[in-house]
Phi, psi and omega in degrees: 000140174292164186230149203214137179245127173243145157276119182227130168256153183271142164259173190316313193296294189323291207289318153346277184269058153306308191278032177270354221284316192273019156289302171315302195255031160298277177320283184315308189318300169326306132016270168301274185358285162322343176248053194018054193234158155225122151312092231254309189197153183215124163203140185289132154300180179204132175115234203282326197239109210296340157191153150266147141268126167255134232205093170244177203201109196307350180192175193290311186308273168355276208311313181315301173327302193275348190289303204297350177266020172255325196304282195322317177318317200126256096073287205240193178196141183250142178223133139209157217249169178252124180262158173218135191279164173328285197293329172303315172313326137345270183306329170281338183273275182011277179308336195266309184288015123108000000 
């Protein structure tokens, strides 16, 4: 399954309800969980970005899906980058090198 690292900062309203936060991010695992998706780690930061996600998801539409129902609560805002393991890293250096 891909794997996907989101960046996430709180908006006003999220820094507002801080002390909700490990509920919220109860309800997304959950969330996801329901759109096949898992929620592999979550964690708060300290610099630019206020928590990671660790995400994996059978396809980009899925990932998309469950980021824009956590964004629509209100509470974040997102950047995710799409990740890839050693062995996808493999198969893709393969590929390019013909």
């Amino acid at each position: 399954m891909p794997t996907y690292v989101t960046l996430l900062n709180w908006t006003d309203q999220g820094i507002r309800h801080y002390k909700d936060t490990a509920q919220r991010a109860e309800a997304f695992a959950a969330a996801a969980q329901k759109l096949g998706t898992k929620v592999l780690n979550l964690y708060w930061t300290v610099g630019s970005y206020d928590l990671v996600a660790v995400v994996d998801a059978p396809d980009d539409e899925t990932a998309t899906a469950v980021l824009l129902q956590l964004g629509g609560v209100g509470n974040v805002r997102s950047t995710t980058l799409r990740a890839f393991g050693r062995e996808e890293m493999d198969r893709i250096v393969a590929k390019a090198a013909g």
